[in-house]
Amino acid sequence: MLKFYFHQTPNPMKVALFLEETGLPYELVAVDTLKGEQHTPEYRAINPNGKTPALEDDGKRVFDSTAILMYLSEKTGKLAGQPKDRSEMLSWLMFVASGLGPFSGQSVHFRHKAPEKIPYAINRYLREAERHYEVLDTHLEGREYMVGDSYTIADISTWGWIDKSTFVLGEDSLDNYPNLKRWFDSIDARPAVQKARDIPKGIDFKTDFDDVAARALYPQNFDKNS
């Protein structure tokens, strides 16, 4: 059985949605990143980058949400799209992995988590996140799905970050991107989305963003001896 290492953040939620869409059996292992559980030697043996999500499958490890989505879709043949759309699929998966996700994450960090407000950094990452939303909005004009004519891991991967648009860009910001909003509302209405959202229920994840959480998430910002 698959062992799924999970925290309720955008990248693990992508994998959660894939698993709920496909009905694959899995064992859930909660990793409380605000408590620093991602830094234990046991977890680093599964994901040396110390992030969630990660997956174990019959002695094999897979880490990084994009790698996991690709691995599971190739393993099962589900939500992989058509072979003729392979290049388009790879392109949009990498767009999310190397652009939308990182810039969205930095926008959230400098707007909500940084200990000091740095106008240049706030503007830089907010504007880049907005630019990525614009690219998606243009791409989705007249399209129902990200790639081809069916729901795929490209939709799942993109959904994971667009789901956090309020934190990334601000309240009601998705209204500025009508094609993207239409697409998101369609994906977000799928029954499996609610199942994925229900996964954290009953898990006592830490919620306070205090000094312990800051040190767990951003250890490089602190002196090792402090």
Coordinates of N, CA, C and O in Angstrom, one line a residue, residues 96-221:
V96 N 4.0 25.1 -13.3 CA 3.5 25.2 -11.9 C 4.6 24.9 -11.0 O 4.8 25.7 -10.0
A97 N 5.5 23.9 -11.3 CA 6.5 23.6 -10.3 C 7.6 24.6 -10.2 O 8.1 24.8 -9.1
S98 N 8.0 25.3 -11.3 CA 9.1 26.2 -11.2 C 8.7 27.7 -11.2 O 9.5 28.5 -11.0
G99 N 7.4 27.9 -11.5 CA 6.9 29.3 -11.5 C 5.8 29.6 -10.6 O 6.0 30.3 -9.6
L100 N 4.6 29.1 -10.9 CA 3.4 29.4 -10.1 C 3.6 29.1 -8.7 O 3.3 30.0 -7.8
G101 N 4.1 27.9 -8.4 CA 4.2 27.5 -7.0 C 5.3 28.3 -6.2 O 4.9 28.9 -5.2
P102 N 6.5 28.4 -6.7 CA 7.5 29.2 -5.9 C 7.2 30.7 -5.8 O 7.3 31.2 -4.7
F103 N 6.7 31.3 -6.8 CA 6.4 32.8 -6.7 C 5.1 33.0 -5.8 O 5.1 34.0 -5.1
S104 N 4.2 32.1 -5.9 CA 3.0 32.2 -5.0 C 3.5 32.0 -3.5 O 3.1 32.8 -2.6
G105 N 4.3 31.0 -3.3 CA 4.9 30.8 -2.0 C 5.6 32.0 -1.4 O 5.5 32.4 -0.2
Q106 N 6.4 32.6 -2.2 CA 7.2 33.8 -1.8 C 6.3 35.0 -1.6 O 6.5 35.8 -0.7
S107 N 5.2 35.1 -2.4 CA 4.2 36.2 -2.2 C 3.6 36.0 -0.8 O 3.4 37.0 -0.1
V108 N 3.2 34.8 -0.5 CA 2.6 34.5 0.8 C 3.6 34.8 1.9 O 3.2 35.5 2.9
H109 N 4.8 34.4 1.7 CA 5.8 34.6 2.8 C 6.0 36.1 3.1 O 5.9 36.5 4.3
F110 N 6.3 36.9 2.1 CA 6.6 38.3 2.3 C 5.4 39.1 2.7 O 5.5 40.2 3.3
R111 N 4.2 38.7 2.3 CA 3.0 39.4 2.6 C 2.5 39.1 4.0 O 1.9 39.9 4.7
H112 N 2.7 37.8 4.5 CA 2.0 37.3 5.7 C 3.0 36.8 6.8 O 2.6 36.8 7.9
K113 N 4.2 36.3 6.4 CA 5.0 35.6 7.4 C 6.3 36.3 7.7 O 6.9 36.1 8.8
A114 N 6.8 37.1 6.8 CA 8.2 37.7 7.1 C 8.1 38.6 8.3 O 7.1 39.3 8.6
P115 N 9.1 38.6 9.1 CA 9.1 39.4 10.4 C 9.2 40.9 10.2 O 8.8 41.7 11.1
E116 N 9.5 41.3 9.0 CA 9.5 42.7 8.6 C 8.9 42.9 7.2 O 9.1 42.1 6.4
K117 N 8.2 44.0 7.0 CA 7.6 44.3 5.8 C 8.7 45.0 4.8 O 9.2 46.0 5.2
I118 N 9.0 44.3 3.7 CA 9.9 44.8 2.8 C 9.2 45.1 1.5 O 8.8 44.2 0.7
P119 N 8.9 46.4 1.2 CA 8.1 46.7 0.1 C 8.6 46.2 -1.2 O 7.8 45.7 -2.1
Y120 N 9.9 46.2 -1.5 CA 10.4 45.7 -2.7 C 10.1 44.2 -2.9 O 9.6 43.8 -3.9
A121 N 10.3 43.4 -1.8 CA 10.1 42.0 -1.9 C 8.6 41.7 -2.0 O 8.2 40.8 -2.8
I122 N 7.8 42.4 -1.3 CA 6.3 42.2 -1.4 C 5.9 42.5 -2.9 O 5.1 41.7 -3.4
N123 N 6.3 43.6 -3.4 CA 5.9 44.0 -4.8 C 6.5 43.0 -5.8 O 5.7 42.5 -6.7
R124 N 7.7 42.6 -5.6 CA 8.4 41.7 -6.6 C 7.6 40.4 -6.7 O 7.3 39.9 -7.8
Y125 N 7.3 39.7 -5.6 CA 6.7 38.4 -5.6 C 5.2 38.5 -5.9 O 4.7 37.6 -6.6
L126 N 4.6 39.5 -5.5 CA 3.2 39.7 -5.8 C 3.0 39.9 -7.3 O 2.1 39.3 -7.9
R127 N 3.8 40.8 -7.9 CA 3.7 41.0 -9.3 C 4.0 39.8 -10.2 O 3.4 39.5 -11.2
E128 N 5.0 39.0 -9.7 CA 5.3 37.8 -10.5 C 4.2 36.7 -10.3 O 3.9 36.0 -11.3
A129 N 3.6 36.6 -9.1 CA 2.5 35.7 -9.0 C 1.3 36.2 -9.9 O 0.7 35.3 -10.6
E130 N 1.1 37.5 -9.9 CA 0.0 38.0 -10.8 C 0.3 37.7 -12.3 O -0.6 37.3 -13.0
R131 N 1.6 37.8 -12.6 CA 1.9 37.5 -14.0 C 1.6 36.1 -14.4 O 1.1 35.7 -15.5
H132 N 1.9 35.1 -13.5 CA 1.6 33.7 -13.7 C 0.1 33.5 -13.8 O -0.3 32.7 -14.6
Y133 N -0.6 34.2 -13.0 CA -2.1 34.1 -13.1 C -2.6 34.6 -14.5 O -3.5 34.0 -15.1
E134 N -1.9 35.6 -15.0 CA -2.3 36.1 -16.3 C -2.0 35.1 -17.4 O -2.8 35.0 -18.3
V135 N -0.9 34.5 -17.3 CA -0.5 33.4 -18.2 C -1.6 32.3 -18.3 O -2.1 31.9 -19.3
L136 N -2.0 31.9 -17.1 CA -3.0 30.9 -17.0 C -4.4 31.3 -17.5 O -5.1 30.6 -18.2
D137 N -4.7 32.6 -17.2 CA -6.0 33.1 -17.6 C -6.1 33.1 -19.2 O -7.1 32.8 -19.7
T138 N -5.0 33.5 -19.8 CA -4.9 33.6 -21.2 C -5.0 32.2 -21.8 O -5.7 31.9 -22.8
H139 N -4.3 31.2 -21.2 CA -4.2 29.9 -21.7 C -5.6 29.2 -21.6 O -6.0 28.4 -22.5
L140 N -6.4 29.5 -20.6 CA -7.6 28.9 -20.3 C -8.8 29.5 -21.1 O -9.9 29.0 -20.9
E141 N -8.6 30.5 -21.8 CA -9.7 31.1 -22.6 C -10.2 30.0 -23.6 O -9.4 29.5 -24.4
G142 N -11.5 29.7 -23.5 CA -12.1 28.7 -24.4 C -11.7 27.3 -24.1 O -12.0 26.4 -24.9
R143 N -11.0 27.1 -23.0 CA -10.6 25.7 -22.6 C -11.3 25.3 -21.3 O -11.5 26.1 -20.4
E144 N -11.7 24.0 -21.3 CA -12.3 23.4 -20.1 C -11.2 22.9 -19.1 O -11.4 22.9 -17.9
Y145 N -10.1 22.4 -19.7 CA -9.0 21.8 -18.9 C -7.7 22.4 -19.3 O -7.5 23.0 -20.4
M146 N -6.7 22.1 -18.5 CA -5.4 22.7 -18.7 C -4.7 22.1 -20.0 O -4.1 22.8 -20.7
V147 N -4.9 20.8 -20.2 CA -4.2 20.1 -21.3 C -5.2 19.2 -22.0 O -5.9 18.4 -21.3
G148 N -5.4 19.3 -23.3 CA -6.2 18.4 -24.0 C -7.7 18.6 -23.7 O -8.1 19.7 -23.3
D149 N -8.4 17.5 -23.8 CA -9.9 17.5 -23.6 C -10.4 16.8 -22.4 O -11.5 16.4 -22.3
S150 N -9.5 16.5 -21.4 CA -9.9 15.8 -20.2 C -9.1 16.3 -19.0 O -8.1 17.0 -19.1
Y151 N -9.7 16.0 -17.9 CA -9.1 16.3 -16.6 C -7.9 15.5 -16.3 O -7.9 14.3 -16.5
T152 N -6.8 16.1 -16.0 CA -5.5 15.4 -15.8 C -4.7 16.0 -14.6 O -5.2 16.9 -13.9
I153 N -3.6 15.4 -14.4 CA -2.7 15.9 -13.3 C -2.3 17.3 -13.5 O -1.9 18.0 -12.5
A154 N -2.4 17.9 -14.7 CA -2.1 19.3 -14.9 C -3.1 20.1 -14.2 O -2.8 21.2 -13.6
D155 N -4.3 19.7 -14.3 CA -5.4 20.4 -13.5 C -5.2 20.3 -12.0 O -5.4 21.3 -11.3
I156 N -4.9 19.1 -11.6 CA -4.7 18.9 -10.2 C -3.5 19.7 -9.6 O -3.6 20.4 -8.6
S157 N -2.4 19.8 -10.4 CA -1.3 20.5 -9.9 C -1.6 22.0 -9.9 O -1.2 22.7 -8.9
T158 N -2.3 22.5 -10.9 CA -2.6 23.9 -10.9 C -3.6 24.3 -9.8 O -3.5 25.3 -9.1
W159 N -4.6 23.4 -9.6 CA -5.6 23.7 -8.6 C -5.0 23.9 -7.2 O -5.4 24.7 -6.4
G160 N -3.9 23.1 -6.9 CA -3.3 23.2 -5.5 C -2.9 24.6 -5.1 O -3.0 25.0 -4.0
W161 N -2.4 25.4 -6.1 CA -2.0 26.7 -5.7 C -3.1 27.7 -6.0 O -3.2 28.7 -5.2
I162 N -3.9 27.6 -7.0 CA -4.9 28.6 -7.2 C -5.9 28.5 -6.1 O -6.6 29.5 -5.8
D163 N -6.0 27.4 -5.4 CA -6.9 27.3 -4.3 C -6.5 28.2 -3.2 O -7.3 28.6 -2.3
K164 N -5.3 28.7 -3.2 CA -4.8 29.7 -2.2 C -4.7 31.1 -2.7 O -3.9 31.9 -2.2
S165 N -5.5 31.4 -3.7 CA -5.3 32.7 -4.4 C -5.6 33.9 -3.4 O -5.0 34.9 -3.5
T166 N -6.5 33.7 -2.4 CA -6.7 34.7 -1.4 C -5.5 35.1 -0.7 O -5.2 36.3 -0.4
F167 N -4.7 34.1 -0.3 CA -3.5 34.3 0.5 C -2.4 34.8 -0.4 O -1.5 35.6 0.0
V168 N -2.4 34.4 -1.7 CA -1.3 34.8 -2.6 C -1.5 36.2 -3.1 O -0.5 37.0 -3.1
L169 N -2.7 36.5 -3.5 CA -2.9 37.8 -4.2 C -3.8 38.8 -3.4 O -3.7 40.0 -3.5
G170 N -4.7 38.2 -2.6 CA -5.6 39.1 -1.8 C -7.1 38.7 -2.0 O -7.4 37.9 -2.9
E171 N -7.9 39.2 -1.2 CA -9.3 38.8 -1.2 C -10.0 39.1 -2.6 O -9.8 40.2 -3.2
D172 N -10.7 38.2 -3.1 CA -11.5 38.3 -4.4 C -10.6 38.5 -5.6 O -11.1 39.0 -6.6
S173 N -9.3 38.3 -5.4 CA -8.4 38.6 -6.5 C -8.6 37.7 -7.7 O -8.3 38.1 -8.9
L174 N -9.2 36.5 -7.6 CA -9.5 35.6 -8.7 C -10.5 36.2 -9.6 O -10.5 35.8 -10.8
D175 N -11.3 37.1 -9.2 CA -12.3 37.8 -10.0 C -11.6 38.5 -11.2 O -12.2 38.8 -12.2
N176 N -10.3 38.9 -11.0 CA -9.6 39.6 -12.1 C -9.2 38.7 -13.2 O -8.6 39.2 -14.2
Y177 N -9.4 37.4 -13.1 CA -8.9 36.4 -14.1 C -10.1 35.5 -14.4 O -10.2 34.4 -13.9
P178 N -11.1 36.0 -15.2 CA -12.3 35.3 -15.4 C -12.2 33.9 -16.0 O -13.0 33.0 -15.6
N179 N -11.3 33.6 -16.9 CA -11.1 32.3 -17.4 C -10.5 31.3 -16.4 O -11.0 30.2 -16.3
L180 N -9.6 31.8 -15.6 CA -9.0 31.0 -14.5 C -10.0 30.7 -13.5 O -10.1 29.6 -12.9
K181 N -10.9 31.7 -13.1 CA -11.9 31.5 -12.1 C -12.9 30.5 -12.6 O -13.3 29.7 -11.8
R182 N -13.3 30.6 -13.8 CA -14.3 29.6 -14.3 C -13.7 28.2 -14.3 O -14.4 27.3 -13.8
W183 N -12.5 28.1 -14.7 CA -11.8 26.8 -14.6 C -11.7 26.3 -13.2 O -12.0 25.1 -12.8
F184 N -11.3 27.2 -12.3 CA -11.1 26.8 -10.9 C -12.4 26.4 -10.2 O -12.5 25.3 -9.5
D185 N -13.5 27.1 -10.5 CA -14.8 26.8 -9.9 C -15.2 25.4 -10.4 O -15.8 24.6 -9.6
S186 N -14.9 25.1 -11.6 CA -15.3 23.8 -12.2 C -14.6 22.6 -11.5 O -15.1 21.6 -11.1
I187 N -13.2 22.8 -11.3 CA -12.4 21.8 -10.7 C -12.8 21.7 -9.2 O -12.9 20.6 -8.6
D188 N -13.0 22.8 -8.6 CA -13.2 22.9 -7.1 C -14.5 22.2 -6.7 O -14.7 21.9 -5.6
A189 N -15.5 22.1 -7.7 CA -16.8 21.5 -7.4 C -16.7 20.0 -7.5 O -17.8 19.4 -7.2
R190 N -15.6 19.4 -7.9 CA -15.6 18.0 -8.0 C -15.7 17.3 -6.7 O -15.1 17.8 -5.7
P191 N -16.4 16.2 -6.5 CA -16.6 15.6 -5.2 C -15.3 15.2 -4.5 O -15.2 15.3 -3.3
A192 N -14.3 14.8 -5.3 CA -13.0 14.4 -4.7 C -12.3 15.6 -4.0 O -11.5 15.3 -3.1
V193 N -12.6 16.8 -4.5 CA -12.0 18.0 -3.8 C -12.4 18.0 -2.4 O -11.6 18.2 -1.5
Q194 N -13.7 17.9 -2.1 CA -14.1 17.9 -0.7 C -13.5 16.7 0.1 O -13.2 16.9 1.3
K195 N -13.4 15.6 -0.5 CA -12.8 14.5 0.2 C -11.3 14.8 0.5 O -10.9 14.4 1.6
A196 N -10.6 15.4 -0.4 CA -9.2 15.8 -0.1 C -9.2 16.8 1.0 O -8.3 16.8 1.9
R197 N -10.1 17.8 1.0 CA -10.2 18.8 2.1 C -10.5 18.2 3.4 O -10.1 18.7 4.5
D198 N -11.2 17.1 3.4 CA -11.5 16.4 4.7 C -10.4 15.6 5.3 O -10.5 15.2 6.5
I199 N -9.4 15.4 4.6 CA -8.3 14.5 5.1 C -7.7 15.1 6.4 O -7.4 14.3 7.3
P200 N -7.4 16.4 6.5 CA -6.8 16.9 7.7 C -7.7 16.8 9.0 O -7.2 17.0 10.1
K201 N -9.0 16.6 8.8 CA -9.9 16.6 9.9 C -9.6 15.5 10.9 O -9.3 14.3 10.5
G202 N -9.5 15.8 12.1 CA -9.1 14.8 13.1 C -7.6 14.8 13.4 O -7.2 14.1 14.3
I203 N -6.8 15.5 12.6 CA -5.4 15.5 12.8 C -5.0 16.8 13.6 O -5.4 17.9 13.1
D204 N -4.3 16.7 14.6 CA -4.1 17.8 15.5 C -2.8 18.5 15.0 O -1.8 18.6 15.7
F205 N -2.9 19.1 13.8 CA -1.8 19.9 13.3 C -1.6 21.2 14.1 O -2.6 21.8 14.5
K206 N -0.4 21.6 14.4 CA -0.1 22.9 15.0 C -0.6 24.0 14.1 O -0.4 23.9 12.9
T207 N -1.2 25.0 14.7 CA -1.7 26.1 13.9 C -1.1 27.5 14.2 O -1.1 28.4 13.4
D208 N -0.5 27.6 15.4 CA 0.1 28.9 15.8 C 1.4 29.1 15.1 O 2.3 28.2 15.1
F209 N 1.5 30.3 14.4 CA 2.8 30.6 13.8 C 3.6 31.4 14.8 O 3.7 32.6 14.8
D210 N 4.3 30.6 15.7 CA 5.1 31.2 16.7 C 6.5 31.0 16.4 O 6.9 30.7 15.3
D211 N 7.4 31.2 17.4 CA 8.8 31.1 17.2 C 9.2 29.7 16.8 O 10.1 29.4 16.0
V212 N 8.5 28.7 17.4 CA 8.8 27.3 17.1 C 8.5 27.0 15.6 O 9.2 26.4 14.9
A213 N 7.3 27.5 15.2 CA 6.9 27.3 13.8 C 7.9 28.0 12.8 O 8.3 27.5 11.8
A214 N 8.3 29.2 13.2 CA 9.2 30.0 12.3 C 10.5 29.3 12.2 O 11.1 29.2 11.1
R215 N 11.0 28.7 13.3 CA 12.3 28.0 13.2 C 12.2 26.7 12.5 O 13.1 26.2 11.8
A216 N 11.0 26.1 12.5 CA 10.7 24.8 11.8 C 10.7 25.0 10.3 O 11.2 24.2 9.5
L217 N 10.0 26.1 9.9 CA 9.8 26.4 8.5 C 11.0 27.1 7.9 O 11.3 26.8 6.7
Y218 N 11.6 27.9 8.6 CA 12.7 28.7 8.0 C 14.0 28.6 8.9 O 14.5 29.6 9.4
P219 N 14.5 27.4 9.1 CA 15.7 27.2 10.0 C 16.9 28.0 9.5 O 17.7 28.4 10.3
Q220 N 17.0 28.2 8.2 CA 18.2 28.9 7.7 C 18.2 30.4 8.1 O 19.2 31.1 8.0
N221 N 17.1 30.9 8.6 CA 17.0 32.3 9.0 C 17.5 32.5 10.5 O 17.6 33.6 11.0

